[in-house]
Coordinates of N, CA, C and O in Angstrom, one line a residue:
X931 N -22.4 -86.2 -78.9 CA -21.8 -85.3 -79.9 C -21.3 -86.1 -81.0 O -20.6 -87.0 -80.6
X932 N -21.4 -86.0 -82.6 CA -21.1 -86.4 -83.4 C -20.0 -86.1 -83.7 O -19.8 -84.9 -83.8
X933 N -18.8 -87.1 -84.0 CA -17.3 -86.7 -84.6 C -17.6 -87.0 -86.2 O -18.5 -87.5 -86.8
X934 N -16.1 -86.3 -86.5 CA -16.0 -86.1 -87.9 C -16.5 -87.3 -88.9 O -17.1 -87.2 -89.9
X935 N -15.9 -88.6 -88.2 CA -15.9 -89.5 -88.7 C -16.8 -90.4 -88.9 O -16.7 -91.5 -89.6
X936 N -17.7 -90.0 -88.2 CA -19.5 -90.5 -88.3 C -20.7 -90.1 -89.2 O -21.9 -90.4 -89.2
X937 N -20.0 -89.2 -89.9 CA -20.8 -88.4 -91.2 C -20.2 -88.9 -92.3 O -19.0 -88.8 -92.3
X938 N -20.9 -89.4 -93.4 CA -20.4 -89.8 -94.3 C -19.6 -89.1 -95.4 O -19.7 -87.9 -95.4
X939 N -18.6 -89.7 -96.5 CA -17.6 -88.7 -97.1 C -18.3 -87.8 -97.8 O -17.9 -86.6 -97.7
X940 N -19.3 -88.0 -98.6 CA -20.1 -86.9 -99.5 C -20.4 -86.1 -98.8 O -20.3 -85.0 -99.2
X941 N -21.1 -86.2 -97.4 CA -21.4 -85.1 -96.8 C -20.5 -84.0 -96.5 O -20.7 -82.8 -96.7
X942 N -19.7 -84.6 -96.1 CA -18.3 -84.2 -95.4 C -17.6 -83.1 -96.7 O -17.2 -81.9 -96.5
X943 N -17.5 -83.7 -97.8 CA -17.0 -82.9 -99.1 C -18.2 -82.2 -99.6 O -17.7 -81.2 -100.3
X944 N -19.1 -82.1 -99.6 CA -20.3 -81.3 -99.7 C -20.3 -80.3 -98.8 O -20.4 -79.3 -99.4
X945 N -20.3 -80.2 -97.5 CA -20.5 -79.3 -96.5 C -19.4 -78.2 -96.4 O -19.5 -77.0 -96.1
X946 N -17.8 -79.4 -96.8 CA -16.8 -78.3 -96.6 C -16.6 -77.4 -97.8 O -16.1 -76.3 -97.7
X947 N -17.1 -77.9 -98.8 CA -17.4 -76.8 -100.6 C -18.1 -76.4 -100.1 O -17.4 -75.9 -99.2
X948 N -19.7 -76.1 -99.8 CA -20.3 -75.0 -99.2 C -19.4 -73.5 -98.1 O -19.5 -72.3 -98.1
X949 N -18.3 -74.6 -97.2 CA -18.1 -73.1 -96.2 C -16.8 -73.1 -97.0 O -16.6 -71.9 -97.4
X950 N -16.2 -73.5 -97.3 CA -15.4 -72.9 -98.6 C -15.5 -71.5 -98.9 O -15.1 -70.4 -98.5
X951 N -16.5 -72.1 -100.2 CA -17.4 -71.3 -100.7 C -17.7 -70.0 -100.4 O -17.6 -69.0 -101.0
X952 N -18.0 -70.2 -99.3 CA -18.9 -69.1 -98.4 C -17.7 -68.8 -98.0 O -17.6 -67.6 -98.2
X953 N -16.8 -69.2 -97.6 CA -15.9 -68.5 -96.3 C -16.0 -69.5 -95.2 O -16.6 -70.6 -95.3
X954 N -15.3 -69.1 -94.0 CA -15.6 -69.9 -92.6 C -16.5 -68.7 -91.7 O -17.1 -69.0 -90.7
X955 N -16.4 -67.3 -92.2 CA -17.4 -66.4 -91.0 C -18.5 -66.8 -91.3 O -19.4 -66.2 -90.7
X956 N -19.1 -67.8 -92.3 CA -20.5 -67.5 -92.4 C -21.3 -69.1 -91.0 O -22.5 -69.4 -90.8
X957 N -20.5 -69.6 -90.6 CA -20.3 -70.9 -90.0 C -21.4 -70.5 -89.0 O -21.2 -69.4 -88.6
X958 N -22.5 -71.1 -88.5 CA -23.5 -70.8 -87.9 C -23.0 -72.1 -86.2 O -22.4 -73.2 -86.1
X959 N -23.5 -71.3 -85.4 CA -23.4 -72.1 -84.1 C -23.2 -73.6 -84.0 O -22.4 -74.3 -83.3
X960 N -24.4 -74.1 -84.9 CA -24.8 -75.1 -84.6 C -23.9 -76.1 -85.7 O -24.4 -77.2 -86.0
X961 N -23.0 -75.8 -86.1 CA -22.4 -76.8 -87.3 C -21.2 -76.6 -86.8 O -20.5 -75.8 -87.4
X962 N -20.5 -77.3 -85.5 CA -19.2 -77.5 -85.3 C -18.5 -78.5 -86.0 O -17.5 -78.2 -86.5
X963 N -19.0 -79.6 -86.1 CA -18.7 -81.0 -87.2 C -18.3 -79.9 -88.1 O -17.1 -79.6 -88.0
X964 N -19.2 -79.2 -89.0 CA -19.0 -79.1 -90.5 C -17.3 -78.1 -90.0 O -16.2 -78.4 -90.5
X965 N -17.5 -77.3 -89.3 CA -16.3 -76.4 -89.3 C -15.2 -77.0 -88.8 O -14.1 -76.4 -89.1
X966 N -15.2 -78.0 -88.1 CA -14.1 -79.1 -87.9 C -13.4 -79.6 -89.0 O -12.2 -79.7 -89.1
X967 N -15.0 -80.1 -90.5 CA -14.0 -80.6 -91.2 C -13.7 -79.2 -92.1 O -12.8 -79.1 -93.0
X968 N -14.5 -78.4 -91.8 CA -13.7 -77.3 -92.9 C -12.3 -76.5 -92.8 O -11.6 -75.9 -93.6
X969 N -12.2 -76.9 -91.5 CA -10.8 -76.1 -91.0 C -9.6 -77.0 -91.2 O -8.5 -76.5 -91.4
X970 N -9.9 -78.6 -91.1 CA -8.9 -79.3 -91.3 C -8.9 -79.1 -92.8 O -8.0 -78.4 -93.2
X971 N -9.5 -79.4 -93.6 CA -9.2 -79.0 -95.2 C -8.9 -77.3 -95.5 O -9.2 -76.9 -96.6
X972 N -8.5 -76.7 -94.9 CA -8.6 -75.1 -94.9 C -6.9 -74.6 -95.6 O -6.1 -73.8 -95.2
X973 N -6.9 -75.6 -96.7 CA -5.4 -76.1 -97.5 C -5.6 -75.0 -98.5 O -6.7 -74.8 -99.1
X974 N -4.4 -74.3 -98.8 CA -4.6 -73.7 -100.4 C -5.1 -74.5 -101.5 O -5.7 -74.1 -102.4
X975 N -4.7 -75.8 -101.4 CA -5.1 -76.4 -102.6 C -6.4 -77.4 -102.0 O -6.6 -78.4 -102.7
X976 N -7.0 -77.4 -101.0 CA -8.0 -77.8 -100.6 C -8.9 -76.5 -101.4 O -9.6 -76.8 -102.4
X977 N -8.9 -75.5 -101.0 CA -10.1 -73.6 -101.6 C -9.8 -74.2 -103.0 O -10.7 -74.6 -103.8
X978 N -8.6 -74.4 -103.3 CA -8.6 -74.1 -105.1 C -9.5 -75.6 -105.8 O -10.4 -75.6 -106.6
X979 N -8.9 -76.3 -105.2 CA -9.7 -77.8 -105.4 C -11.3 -77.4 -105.7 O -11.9 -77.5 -106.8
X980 N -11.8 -76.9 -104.3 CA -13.0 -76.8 -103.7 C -13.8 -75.9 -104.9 O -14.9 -76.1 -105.3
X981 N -13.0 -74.9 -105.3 CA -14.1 -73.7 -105.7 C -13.5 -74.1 -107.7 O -13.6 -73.5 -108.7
X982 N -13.1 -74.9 -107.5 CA -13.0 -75.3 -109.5 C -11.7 -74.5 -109.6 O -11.4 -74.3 -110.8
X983 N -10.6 -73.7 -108.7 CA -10.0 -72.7 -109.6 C -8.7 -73.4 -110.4 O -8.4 -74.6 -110.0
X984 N -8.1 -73.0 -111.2 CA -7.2 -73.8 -111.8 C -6.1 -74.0 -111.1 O -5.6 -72.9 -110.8
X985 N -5.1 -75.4 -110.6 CA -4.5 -74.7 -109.4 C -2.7 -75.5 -110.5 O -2.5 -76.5 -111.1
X986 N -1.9 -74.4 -110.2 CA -0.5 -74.5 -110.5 C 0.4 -76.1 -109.6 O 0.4 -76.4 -108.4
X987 N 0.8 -76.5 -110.5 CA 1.0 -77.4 -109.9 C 2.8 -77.8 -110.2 O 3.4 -78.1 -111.3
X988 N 3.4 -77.4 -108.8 CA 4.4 -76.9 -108.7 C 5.5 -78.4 -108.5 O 6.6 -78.4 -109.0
X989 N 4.8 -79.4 -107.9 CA 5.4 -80.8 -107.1 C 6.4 -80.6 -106.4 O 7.5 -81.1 -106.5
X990 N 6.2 -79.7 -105.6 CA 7.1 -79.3 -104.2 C 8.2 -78.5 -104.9 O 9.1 -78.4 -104.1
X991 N 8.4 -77.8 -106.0 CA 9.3 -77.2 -106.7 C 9.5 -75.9 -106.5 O 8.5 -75.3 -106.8
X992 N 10.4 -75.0 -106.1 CA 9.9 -73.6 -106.8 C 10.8 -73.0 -107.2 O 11.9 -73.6 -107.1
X993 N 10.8 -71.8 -107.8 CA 11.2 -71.3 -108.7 C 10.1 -70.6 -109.8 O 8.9 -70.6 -109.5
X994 N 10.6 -70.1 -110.9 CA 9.5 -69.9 -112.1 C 8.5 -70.9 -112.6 O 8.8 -72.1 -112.8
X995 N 7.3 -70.4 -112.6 CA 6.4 -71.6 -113.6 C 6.6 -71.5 -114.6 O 7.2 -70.6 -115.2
X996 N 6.0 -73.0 -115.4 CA 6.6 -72.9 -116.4 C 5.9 -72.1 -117.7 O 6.5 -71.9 -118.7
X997 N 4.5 -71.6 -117.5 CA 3.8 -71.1 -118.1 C 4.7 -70.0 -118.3 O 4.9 -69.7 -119.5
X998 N 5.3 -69.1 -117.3 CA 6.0 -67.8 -117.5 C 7.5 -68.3 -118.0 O 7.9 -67.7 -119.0
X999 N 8.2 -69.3 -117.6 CA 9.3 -69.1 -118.3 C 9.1 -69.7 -119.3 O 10.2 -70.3 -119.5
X1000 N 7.9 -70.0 -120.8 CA 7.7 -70.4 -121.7 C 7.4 -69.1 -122.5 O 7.8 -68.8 -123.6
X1001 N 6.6 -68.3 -121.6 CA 6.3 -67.2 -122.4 C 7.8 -66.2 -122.4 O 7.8 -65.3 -123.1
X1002 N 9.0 -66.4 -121.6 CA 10.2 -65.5 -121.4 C 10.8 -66.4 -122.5 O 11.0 -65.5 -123.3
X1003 N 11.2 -67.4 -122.9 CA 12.1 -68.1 -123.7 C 11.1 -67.7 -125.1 O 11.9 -67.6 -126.0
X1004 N 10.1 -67.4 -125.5 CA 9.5 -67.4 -126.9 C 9.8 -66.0 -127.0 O 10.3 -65.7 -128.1
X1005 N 9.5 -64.7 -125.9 CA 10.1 -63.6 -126.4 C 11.7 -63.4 -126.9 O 12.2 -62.7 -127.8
X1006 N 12.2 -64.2 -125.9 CA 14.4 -63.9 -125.9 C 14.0 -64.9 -127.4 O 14.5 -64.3 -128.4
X1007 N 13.5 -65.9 -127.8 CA 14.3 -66.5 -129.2 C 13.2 -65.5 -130.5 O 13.3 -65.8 -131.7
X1008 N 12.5 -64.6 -130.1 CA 11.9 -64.3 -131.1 C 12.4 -62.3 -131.2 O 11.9 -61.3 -131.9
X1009 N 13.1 -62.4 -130.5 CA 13.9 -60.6 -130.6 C 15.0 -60.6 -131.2 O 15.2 -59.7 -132.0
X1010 N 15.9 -61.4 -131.0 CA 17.4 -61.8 -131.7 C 17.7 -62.7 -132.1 O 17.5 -63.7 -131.5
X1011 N 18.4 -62.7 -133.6 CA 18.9 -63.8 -134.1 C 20.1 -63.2 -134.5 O 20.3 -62.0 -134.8
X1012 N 21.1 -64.3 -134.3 CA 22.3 -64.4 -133.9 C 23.2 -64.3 -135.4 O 22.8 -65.2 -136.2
X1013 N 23.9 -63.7 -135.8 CA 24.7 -63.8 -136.7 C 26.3 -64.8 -136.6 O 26.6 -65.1 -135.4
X1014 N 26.9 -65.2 -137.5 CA 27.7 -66.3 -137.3 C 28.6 -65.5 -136.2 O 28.5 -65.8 -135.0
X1015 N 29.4 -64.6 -136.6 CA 30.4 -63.8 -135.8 C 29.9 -63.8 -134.3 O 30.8 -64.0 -133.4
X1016 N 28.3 -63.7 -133.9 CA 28.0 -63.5 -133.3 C 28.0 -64.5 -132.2 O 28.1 -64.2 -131.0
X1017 N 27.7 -65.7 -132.7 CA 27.7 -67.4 -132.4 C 29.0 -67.6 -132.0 O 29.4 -68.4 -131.2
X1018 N 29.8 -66.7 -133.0 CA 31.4 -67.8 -132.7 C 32.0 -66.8 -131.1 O 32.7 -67.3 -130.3
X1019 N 31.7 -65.5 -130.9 CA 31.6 -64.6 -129.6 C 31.4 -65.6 -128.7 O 32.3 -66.2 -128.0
X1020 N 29.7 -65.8 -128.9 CA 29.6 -67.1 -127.9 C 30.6 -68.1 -127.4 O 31.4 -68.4 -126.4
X1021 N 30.2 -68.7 -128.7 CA 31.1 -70.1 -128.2 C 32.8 -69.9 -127.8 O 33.2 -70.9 -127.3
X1022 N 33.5 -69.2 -127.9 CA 34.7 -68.2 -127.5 C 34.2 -67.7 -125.9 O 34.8 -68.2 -125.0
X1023 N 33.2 -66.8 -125.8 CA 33.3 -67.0 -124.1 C 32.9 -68.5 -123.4 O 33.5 -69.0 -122.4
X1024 N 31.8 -69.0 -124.1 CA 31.6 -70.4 -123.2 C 33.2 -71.2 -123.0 O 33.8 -71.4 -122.0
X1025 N 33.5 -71.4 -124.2 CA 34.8 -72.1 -124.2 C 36.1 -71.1 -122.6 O 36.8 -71.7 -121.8
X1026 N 36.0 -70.0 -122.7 CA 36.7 -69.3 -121.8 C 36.2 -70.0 -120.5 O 36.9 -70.8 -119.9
X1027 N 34.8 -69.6 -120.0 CA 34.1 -69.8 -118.7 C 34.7 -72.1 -118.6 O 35.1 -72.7 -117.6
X1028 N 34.5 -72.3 -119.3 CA 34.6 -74.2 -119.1 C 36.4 -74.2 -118.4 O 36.8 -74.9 -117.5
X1029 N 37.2 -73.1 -119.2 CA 38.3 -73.3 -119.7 C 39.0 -72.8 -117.7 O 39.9 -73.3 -117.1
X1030 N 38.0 -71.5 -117.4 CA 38.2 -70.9 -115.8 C 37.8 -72.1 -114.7 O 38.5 -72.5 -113.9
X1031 N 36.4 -72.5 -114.9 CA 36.2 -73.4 -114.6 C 36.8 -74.1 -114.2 O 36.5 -74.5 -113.0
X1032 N 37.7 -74.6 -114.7 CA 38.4 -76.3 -114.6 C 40.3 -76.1 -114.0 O 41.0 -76.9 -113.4
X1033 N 40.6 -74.3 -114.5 CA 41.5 -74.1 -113.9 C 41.0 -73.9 -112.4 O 41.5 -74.6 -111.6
X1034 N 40.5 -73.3 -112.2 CA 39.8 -73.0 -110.7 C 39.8 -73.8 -109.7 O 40.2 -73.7 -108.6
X1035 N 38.8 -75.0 -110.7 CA 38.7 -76.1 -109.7 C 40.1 -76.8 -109.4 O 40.4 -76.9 -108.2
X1036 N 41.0 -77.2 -110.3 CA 42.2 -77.6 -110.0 C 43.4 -77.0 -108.6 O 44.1 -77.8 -107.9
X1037 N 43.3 -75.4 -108.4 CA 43.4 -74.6 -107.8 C 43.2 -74.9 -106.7 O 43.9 -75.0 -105.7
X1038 N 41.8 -75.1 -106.9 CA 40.8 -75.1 -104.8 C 41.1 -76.6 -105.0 O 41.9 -76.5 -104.0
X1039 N 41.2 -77.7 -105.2 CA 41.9 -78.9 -105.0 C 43.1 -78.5 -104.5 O 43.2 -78.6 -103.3
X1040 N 44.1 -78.1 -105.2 CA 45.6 -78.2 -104.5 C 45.6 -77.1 -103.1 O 46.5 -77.0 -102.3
X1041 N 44.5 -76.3 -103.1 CA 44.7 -75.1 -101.8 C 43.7 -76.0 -100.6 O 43.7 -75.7 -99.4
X1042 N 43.0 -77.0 -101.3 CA 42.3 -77.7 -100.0 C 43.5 -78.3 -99.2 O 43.8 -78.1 -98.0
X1043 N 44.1 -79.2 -100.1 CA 45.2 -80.1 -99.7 C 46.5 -79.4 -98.6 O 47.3 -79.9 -97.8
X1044 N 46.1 -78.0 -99.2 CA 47.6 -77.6 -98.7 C 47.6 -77.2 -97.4 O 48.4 -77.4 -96.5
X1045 N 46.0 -76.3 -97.6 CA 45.5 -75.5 -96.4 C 45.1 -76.5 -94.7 O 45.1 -76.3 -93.5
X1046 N 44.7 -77.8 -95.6 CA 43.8 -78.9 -94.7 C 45.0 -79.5 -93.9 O 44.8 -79.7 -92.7
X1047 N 46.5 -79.9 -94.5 CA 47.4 -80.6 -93.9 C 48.1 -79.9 -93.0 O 48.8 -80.6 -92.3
X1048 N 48.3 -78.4 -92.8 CA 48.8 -77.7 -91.8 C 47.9 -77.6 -90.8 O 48.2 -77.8 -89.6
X1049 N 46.6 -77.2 -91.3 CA 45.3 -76.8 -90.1 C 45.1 -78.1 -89.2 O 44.8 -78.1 -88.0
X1050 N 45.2 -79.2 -89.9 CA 44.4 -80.7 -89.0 C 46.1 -81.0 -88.0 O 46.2 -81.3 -86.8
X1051 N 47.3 -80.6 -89.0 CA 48.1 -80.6 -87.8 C 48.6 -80.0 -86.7 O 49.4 -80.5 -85.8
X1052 N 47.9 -78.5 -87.1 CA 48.0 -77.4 -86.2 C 47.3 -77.4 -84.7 O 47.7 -77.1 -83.6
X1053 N 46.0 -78.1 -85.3 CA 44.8 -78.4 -84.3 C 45.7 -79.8 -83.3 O 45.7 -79.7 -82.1
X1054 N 46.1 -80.7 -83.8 CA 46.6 -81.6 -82.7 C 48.0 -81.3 -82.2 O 48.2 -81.5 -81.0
X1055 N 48.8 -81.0 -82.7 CA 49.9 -80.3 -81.9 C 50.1 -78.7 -81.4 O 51.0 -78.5 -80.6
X1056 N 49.5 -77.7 -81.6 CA 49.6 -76.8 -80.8 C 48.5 -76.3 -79.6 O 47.4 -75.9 -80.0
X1057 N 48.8 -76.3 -78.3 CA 47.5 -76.7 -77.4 C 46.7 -75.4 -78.3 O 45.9 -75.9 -79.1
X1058 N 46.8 -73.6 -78.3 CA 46.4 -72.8 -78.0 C 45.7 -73.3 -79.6 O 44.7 -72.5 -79.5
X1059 N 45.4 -73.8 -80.5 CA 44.7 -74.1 -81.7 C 43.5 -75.6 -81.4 O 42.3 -75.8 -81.9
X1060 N 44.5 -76.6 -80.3 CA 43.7 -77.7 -79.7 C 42.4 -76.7 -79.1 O 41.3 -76.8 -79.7
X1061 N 42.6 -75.7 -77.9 CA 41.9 -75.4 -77.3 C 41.3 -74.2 -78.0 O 41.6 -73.3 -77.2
X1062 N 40.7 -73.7 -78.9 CA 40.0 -72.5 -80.2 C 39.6 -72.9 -81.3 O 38.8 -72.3 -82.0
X1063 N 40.1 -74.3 -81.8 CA 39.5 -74.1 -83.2 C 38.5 -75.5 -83.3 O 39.0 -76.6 -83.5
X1064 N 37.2 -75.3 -83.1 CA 36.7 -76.5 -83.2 C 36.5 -77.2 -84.7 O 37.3 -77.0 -85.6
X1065 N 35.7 -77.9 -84.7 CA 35.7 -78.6 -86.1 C 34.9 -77.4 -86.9 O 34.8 -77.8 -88.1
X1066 N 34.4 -76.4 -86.9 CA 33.7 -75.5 -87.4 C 34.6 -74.8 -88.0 O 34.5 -74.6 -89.2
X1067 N 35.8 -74.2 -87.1 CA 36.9 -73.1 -87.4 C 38.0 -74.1 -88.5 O 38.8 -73.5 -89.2
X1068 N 37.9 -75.3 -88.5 CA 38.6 -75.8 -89.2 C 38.1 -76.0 -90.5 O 38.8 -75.9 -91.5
X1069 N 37.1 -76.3 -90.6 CA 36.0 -76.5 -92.0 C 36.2 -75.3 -93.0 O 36.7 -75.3 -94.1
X1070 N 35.5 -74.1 -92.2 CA 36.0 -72.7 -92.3 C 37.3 -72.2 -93.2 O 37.3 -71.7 -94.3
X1071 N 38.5 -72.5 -91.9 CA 39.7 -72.3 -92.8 C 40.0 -72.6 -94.0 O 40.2 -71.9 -95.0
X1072 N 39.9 -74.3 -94.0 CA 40.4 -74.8 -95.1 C 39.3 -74.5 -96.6 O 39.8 -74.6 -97.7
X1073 N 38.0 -74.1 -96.3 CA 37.0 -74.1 -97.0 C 37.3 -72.6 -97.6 O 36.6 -72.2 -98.6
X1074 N 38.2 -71.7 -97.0 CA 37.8 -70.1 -97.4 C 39.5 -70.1 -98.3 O 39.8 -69.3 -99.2
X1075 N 40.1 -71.0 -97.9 CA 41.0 -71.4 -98.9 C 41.1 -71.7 -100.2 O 41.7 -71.3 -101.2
X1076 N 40.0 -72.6 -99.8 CA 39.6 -73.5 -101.2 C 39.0 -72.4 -102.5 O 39.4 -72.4 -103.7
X1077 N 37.8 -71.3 -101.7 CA 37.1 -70.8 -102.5 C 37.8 -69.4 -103.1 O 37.6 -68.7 -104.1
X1078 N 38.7 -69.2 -102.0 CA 39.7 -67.8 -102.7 C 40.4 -68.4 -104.1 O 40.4 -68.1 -105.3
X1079 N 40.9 -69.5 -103.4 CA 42.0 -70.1 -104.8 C 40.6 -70.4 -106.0 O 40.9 -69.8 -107.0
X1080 N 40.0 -70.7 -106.1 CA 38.9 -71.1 -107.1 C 38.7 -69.4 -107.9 O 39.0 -68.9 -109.0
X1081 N 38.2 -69.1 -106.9 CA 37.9 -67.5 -108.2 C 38.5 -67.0 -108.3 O 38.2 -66.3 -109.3
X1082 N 40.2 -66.6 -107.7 CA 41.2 -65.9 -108.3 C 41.6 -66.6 -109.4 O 42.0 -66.0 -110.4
X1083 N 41.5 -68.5 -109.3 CA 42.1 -68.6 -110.6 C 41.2 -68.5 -111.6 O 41.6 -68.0 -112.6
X1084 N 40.1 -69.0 -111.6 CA 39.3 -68.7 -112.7 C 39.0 -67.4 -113.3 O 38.7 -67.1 -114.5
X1085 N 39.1 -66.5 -112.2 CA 39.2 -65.0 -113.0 C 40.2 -64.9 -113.6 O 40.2 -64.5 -114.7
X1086 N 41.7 -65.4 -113.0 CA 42.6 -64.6 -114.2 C 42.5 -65.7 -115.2 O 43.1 -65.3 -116.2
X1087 N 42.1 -66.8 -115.4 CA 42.0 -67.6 -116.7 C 40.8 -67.2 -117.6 O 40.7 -67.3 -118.8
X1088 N 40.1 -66.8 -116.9 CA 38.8 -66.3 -117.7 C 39.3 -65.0 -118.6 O 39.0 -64.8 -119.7
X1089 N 40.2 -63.8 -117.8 CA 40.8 -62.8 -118.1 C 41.6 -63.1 -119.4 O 41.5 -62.5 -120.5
X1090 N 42.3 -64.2 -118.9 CA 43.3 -64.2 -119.8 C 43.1 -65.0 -121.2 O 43.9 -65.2 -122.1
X1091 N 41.8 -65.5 -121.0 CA 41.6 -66.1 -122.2 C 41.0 -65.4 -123.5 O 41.1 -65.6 -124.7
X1092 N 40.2 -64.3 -122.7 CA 39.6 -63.3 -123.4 C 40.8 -62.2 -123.7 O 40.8 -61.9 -124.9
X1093 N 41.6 -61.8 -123.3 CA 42.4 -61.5 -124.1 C 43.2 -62.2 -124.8 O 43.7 -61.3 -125.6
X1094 N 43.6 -63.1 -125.1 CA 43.9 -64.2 -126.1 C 43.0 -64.0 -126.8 O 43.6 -63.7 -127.9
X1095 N 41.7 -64.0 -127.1 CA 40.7 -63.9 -127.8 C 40.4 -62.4 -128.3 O 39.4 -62.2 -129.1
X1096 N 41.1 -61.3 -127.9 CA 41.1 -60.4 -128.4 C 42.2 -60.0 -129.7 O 42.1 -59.4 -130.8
X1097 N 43.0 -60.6 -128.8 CA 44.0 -60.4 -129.7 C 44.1 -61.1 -131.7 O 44.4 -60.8 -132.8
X1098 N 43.4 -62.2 -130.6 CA 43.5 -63.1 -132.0 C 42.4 -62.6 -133.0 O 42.3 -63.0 -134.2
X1099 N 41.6 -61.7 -132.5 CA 40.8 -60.8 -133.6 C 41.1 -59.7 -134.4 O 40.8 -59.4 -135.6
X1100 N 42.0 -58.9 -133.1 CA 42.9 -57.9 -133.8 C 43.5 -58.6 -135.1 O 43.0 -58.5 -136.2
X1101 N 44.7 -59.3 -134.8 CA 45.6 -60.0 -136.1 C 44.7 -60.7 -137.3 O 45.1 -60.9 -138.5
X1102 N 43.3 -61.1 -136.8 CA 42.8 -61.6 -138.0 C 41.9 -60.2 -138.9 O 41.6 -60.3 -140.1
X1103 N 41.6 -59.0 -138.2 CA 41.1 -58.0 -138.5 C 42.5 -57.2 -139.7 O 42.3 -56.6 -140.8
X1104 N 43.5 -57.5 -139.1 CA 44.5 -56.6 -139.9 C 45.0 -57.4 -141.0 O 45.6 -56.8 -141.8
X1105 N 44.9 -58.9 -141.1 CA 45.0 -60.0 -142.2 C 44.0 -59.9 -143.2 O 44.4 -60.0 -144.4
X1106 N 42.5 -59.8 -143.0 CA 41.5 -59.0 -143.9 C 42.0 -57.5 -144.6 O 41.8 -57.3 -145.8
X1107 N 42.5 -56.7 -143.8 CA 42.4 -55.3 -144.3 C 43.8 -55.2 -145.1 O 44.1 -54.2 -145.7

């Protein structure tokens, strides 16, 4: 019996583009070799290779291709253009979200600290926490700490910047009029 590897490569890449091609039902009795190697190449990008089609080339990535989010960024920059007022909106919320951001983070730093030095001492001196809280329930704790304190503070900084930001429109609206 002939193995794969006793047929030469042209053949081997010739025969597997034919049942490609064809499919694997068209595979006749007598060509186990060829369907051996057609099945080990039986790769999405082995068919696409095989039959010319054009094949997306991702590099282990995913997400959007770039063909589609090329054609989504040329419609969004070709529907709206931005007026200055409209820019400075922007950059007024960005500046808000950086501004939550950073309070937030500050936040879940001091609620790690706070949360972590009671829980790690809880776990070694009280048995009924020794015996319940494994390293899982402690990660947990201190981690649901961390992330409460993070988005309560950045919500109310984010809140509270935008109204600072409102206000300061009001006063500059009634300074115009």
């Amino acid at each position: 019996m002939a193995h794969v590897s006793d047929v030469p490569q042209t053949t081997q890449k010739t025969n597997c583009e034919t049942i490609l091609r064809s499919g694997t039902k068209s595979l006749k009795a007598e060509q186990p070799m060829v369907a051996a190697v057609a099945l080990a190449a039986h790769t999405d990008r082995a068919k696409r290779a095989a039959l010319g089609l054009q094949s997306h080339n991702f590099r282990g990535k995913m997400g959007i291709p770039s063909e589609m989010r090329d054609i989504w960024i040329k419609h969004r920059e070709a529907l709206v253009i931005a007026s200055p007022a409209e820019e400075q909106k922007v950059l007024r919320a960005r500046n808000c979200t950086q501004e939550g951001v950073r309070a937030g983070f500050k936040a879940a730093s001091i609620a790690c600290v706070a949360s972590a030095v009671p829980t790690l001492v809880a776990v070694r001196a009280i048995p009924w926490a020794k015996a319940n809280l494994n390293y899982t329930a402690q990660a947990l704790i201190i981690s649901a700490a961390s992330v409460a304190a993070y988005f309560i503070t950045a919500d109310k900084t984010i809140l509270e910047c935008a109204r600072r930001n409102a206000q300061f429109q009001e006063t500059m609206r009634r300074q115009s009029n």
